[in-house]
PDB file of C-alpha atoms in Angstrom:
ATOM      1  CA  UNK S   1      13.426   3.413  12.416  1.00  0.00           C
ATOM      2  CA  UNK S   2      10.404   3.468  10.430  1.00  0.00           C
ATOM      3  CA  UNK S   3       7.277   2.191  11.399  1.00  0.00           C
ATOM      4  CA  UNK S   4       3.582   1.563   9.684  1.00  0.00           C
ATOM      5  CA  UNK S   5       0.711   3.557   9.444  1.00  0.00           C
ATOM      6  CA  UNK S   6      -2.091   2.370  11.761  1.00  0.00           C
ATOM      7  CA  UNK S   7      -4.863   2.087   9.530  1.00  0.00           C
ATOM      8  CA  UNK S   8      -7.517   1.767  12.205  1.00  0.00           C
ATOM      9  CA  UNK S   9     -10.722   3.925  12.793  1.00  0.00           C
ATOM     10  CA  UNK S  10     -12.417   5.109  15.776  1.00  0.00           C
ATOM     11  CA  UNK S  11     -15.727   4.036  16.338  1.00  0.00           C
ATOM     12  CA  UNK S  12     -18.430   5.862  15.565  1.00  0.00           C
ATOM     13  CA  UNK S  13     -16.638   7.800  12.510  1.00  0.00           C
ATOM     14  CA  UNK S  14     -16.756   7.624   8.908  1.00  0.00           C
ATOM     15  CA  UNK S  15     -13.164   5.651   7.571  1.00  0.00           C
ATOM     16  CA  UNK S  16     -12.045   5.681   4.252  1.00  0.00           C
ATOM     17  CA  UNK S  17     -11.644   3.230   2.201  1.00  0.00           C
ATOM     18  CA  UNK S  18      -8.599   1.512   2.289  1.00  0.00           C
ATOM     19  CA  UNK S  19      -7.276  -1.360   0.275  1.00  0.00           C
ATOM     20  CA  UNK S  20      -3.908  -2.476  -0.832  1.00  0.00           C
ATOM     21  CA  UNK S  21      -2.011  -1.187  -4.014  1.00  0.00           C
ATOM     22  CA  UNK S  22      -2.517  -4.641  -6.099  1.00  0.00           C
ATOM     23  CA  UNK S  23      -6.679  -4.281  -6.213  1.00  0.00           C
ATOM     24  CA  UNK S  24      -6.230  -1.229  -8.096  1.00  0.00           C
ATOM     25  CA  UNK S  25      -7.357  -1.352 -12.115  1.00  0.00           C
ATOM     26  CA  UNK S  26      -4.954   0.647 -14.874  1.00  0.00           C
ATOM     27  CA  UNK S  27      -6.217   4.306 -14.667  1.00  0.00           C
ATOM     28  CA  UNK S  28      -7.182   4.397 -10.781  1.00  0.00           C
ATOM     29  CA  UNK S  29      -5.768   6.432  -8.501  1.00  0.00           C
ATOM     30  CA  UNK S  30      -5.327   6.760  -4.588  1.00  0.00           C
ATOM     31  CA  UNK S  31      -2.942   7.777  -2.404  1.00  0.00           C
ATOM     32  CA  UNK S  32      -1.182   5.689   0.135  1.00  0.00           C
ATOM     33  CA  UNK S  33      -1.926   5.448   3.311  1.00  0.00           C
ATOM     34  CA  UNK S  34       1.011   3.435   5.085  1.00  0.00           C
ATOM     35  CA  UNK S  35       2.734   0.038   4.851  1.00  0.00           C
ATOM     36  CA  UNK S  36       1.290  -3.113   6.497  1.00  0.00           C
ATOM     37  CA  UNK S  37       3.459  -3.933   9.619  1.00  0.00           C
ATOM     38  CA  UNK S  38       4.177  -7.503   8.085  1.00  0.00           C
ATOM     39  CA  UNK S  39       6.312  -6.004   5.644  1.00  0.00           C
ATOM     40  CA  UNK S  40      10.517  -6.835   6.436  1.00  0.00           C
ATOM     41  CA  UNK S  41      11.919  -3.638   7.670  1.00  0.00           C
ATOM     42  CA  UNK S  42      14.470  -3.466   4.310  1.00  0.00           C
ATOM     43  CA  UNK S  43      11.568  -3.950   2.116  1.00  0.00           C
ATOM     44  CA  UNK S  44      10.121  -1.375   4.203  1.00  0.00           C
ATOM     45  CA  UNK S  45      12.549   1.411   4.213  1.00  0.00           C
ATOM     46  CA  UNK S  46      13.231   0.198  -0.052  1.00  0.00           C
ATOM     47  CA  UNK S  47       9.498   1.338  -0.918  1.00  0.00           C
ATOM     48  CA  UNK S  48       9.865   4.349   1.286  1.00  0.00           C
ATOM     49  CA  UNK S  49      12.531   5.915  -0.369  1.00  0.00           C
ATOM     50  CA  UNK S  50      11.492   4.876  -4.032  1.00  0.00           C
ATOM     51  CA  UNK S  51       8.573   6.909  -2.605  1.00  0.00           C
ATOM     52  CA  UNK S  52       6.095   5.130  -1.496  1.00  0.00           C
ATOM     53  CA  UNK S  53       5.268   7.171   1.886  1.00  0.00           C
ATOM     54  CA  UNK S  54       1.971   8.361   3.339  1.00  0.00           C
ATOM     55  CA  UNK S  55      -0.191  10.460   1.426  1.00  0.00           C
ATOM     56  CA  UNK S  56       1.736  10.237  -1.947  1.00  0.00           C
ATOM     57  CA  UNK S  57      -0.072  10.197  -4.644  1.00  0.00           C
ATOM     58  CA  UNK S  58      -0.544   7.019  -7.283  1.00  0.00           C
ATOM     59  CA  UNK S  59      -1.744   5.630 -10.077  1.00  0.00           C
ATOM     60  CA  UNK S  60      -1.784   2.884 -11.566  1.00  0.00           C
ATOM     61  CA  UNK S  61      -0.501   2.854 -15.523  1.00  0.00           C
ATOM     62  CA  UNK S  62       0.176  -0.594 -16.739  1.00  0.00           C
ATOM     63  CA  UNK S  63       0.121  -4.430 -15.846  1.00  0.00           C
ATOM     64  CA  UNK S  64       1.285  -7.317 -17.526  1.00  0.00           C
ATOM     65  CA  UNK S  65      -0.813 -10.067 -19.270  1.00  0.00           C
ATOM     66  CA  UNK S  66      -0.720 -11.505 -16.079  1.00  0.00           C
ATOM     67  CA  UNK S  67      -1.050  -8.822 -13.440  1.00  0.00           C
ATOM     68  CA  UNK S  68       2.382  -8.436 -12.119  1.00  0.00           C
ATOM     69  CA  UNK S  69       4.359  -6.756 -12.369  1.00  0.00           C
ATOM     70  CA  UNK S  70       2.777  -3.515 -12.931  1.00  0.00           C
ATOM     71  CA  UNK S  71       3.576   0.033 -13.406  1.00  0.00           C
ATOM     72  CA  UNK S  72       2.309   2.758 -10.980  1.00  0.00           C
ATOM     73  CA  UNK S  73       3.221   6.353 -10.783  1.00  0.00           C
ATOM     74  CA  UNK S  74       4.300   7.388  -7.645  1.00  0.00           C
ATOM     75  CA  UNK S  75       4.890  11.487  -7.536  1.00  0.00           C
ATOM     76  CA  UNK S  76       6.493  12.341 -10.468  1.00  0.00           C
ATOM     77  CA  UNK S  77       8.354   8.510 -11.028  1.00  0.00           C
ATOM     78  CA  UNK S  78       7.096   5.542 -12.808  1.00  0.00           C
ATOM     79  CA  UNK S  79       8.108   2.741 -10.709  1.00  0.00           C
ATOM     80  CA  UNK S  80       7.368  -0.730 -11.753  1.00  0.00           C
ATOM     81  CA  UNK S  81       6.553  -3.101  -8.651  1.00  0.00           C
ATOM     82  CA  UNK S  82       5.653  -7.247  -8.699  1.00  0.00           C
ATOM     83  CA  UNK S  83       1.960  -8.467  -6.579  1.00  0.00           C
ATOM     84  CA  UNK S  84       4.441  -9.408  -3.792  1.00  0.00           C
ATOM     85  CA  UNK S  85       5.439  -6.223  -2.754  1.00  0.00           C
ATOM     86  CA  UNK S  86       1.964  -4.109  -4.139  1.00  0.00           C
ATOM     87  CA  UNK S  87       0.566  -6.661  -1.096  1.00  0.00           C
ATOM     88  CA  UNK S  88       2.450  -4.388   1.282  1.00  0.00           C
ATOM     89  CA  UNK S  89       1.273  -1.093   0.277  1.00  0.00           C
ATOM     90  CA  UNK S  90      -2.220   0.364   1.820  1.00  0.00           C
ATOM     91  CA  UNK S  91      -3.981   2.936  -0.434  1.00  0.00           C
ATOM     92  CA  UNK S  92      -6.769   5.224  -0.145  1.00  0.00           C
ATOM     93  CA  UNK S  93      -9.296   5.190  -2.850  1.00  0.00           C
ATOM     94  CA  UNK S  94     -11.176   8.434  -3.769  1.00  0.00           C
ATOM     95  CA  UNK S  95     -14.514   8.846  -2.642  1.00  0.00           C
TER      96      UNK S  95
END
């Protein structure tokens, strides 16, 4: 069974800066961090194996005239993914 990535800090430390995979522009990249817990456990285990895992690498390559869906590379696949399931996906943005 797979479960999501707590994205909480402990206090007194530095976090990074997490967001989810729909705030970022064309040409940013991050890495993701987990999978909110809301997420339905097929939708889940669906953007896990298209690759969407913890600490994979992304980027973000194209979006439509009207921001979804978009195209993001994820590892060495472009996969193209509508604002309803990017709201899922946590990602790390560089510092």
């Amino acid at each position: 069974m797979m479960t999501a990535t707590a994205l909480e800090g402990s206090s007194g430390t530095t976090t990074p800066r997490t967001t989810t995979l729909t705030s970022l522009r064309r040409g940013d990249g991050a890495r993701v961090v987990g999978i909110d817990a809301g997420c339905p456990l097929p939708v889940m285990q669906r953007l896990c194996e298209l690759g969407f895992c913890a600490d994979a690498p992304i980027e973000c390559l194209r979006r439509a005239p009207f921001g979804s869906p978009t195209v993001y590379r994820v590892g060495d696949a472009d996969l193209c993914l509508r604002k309803a399931l990017t709201d899922y996906i946590r990602v790390e943005l560089p510092a």
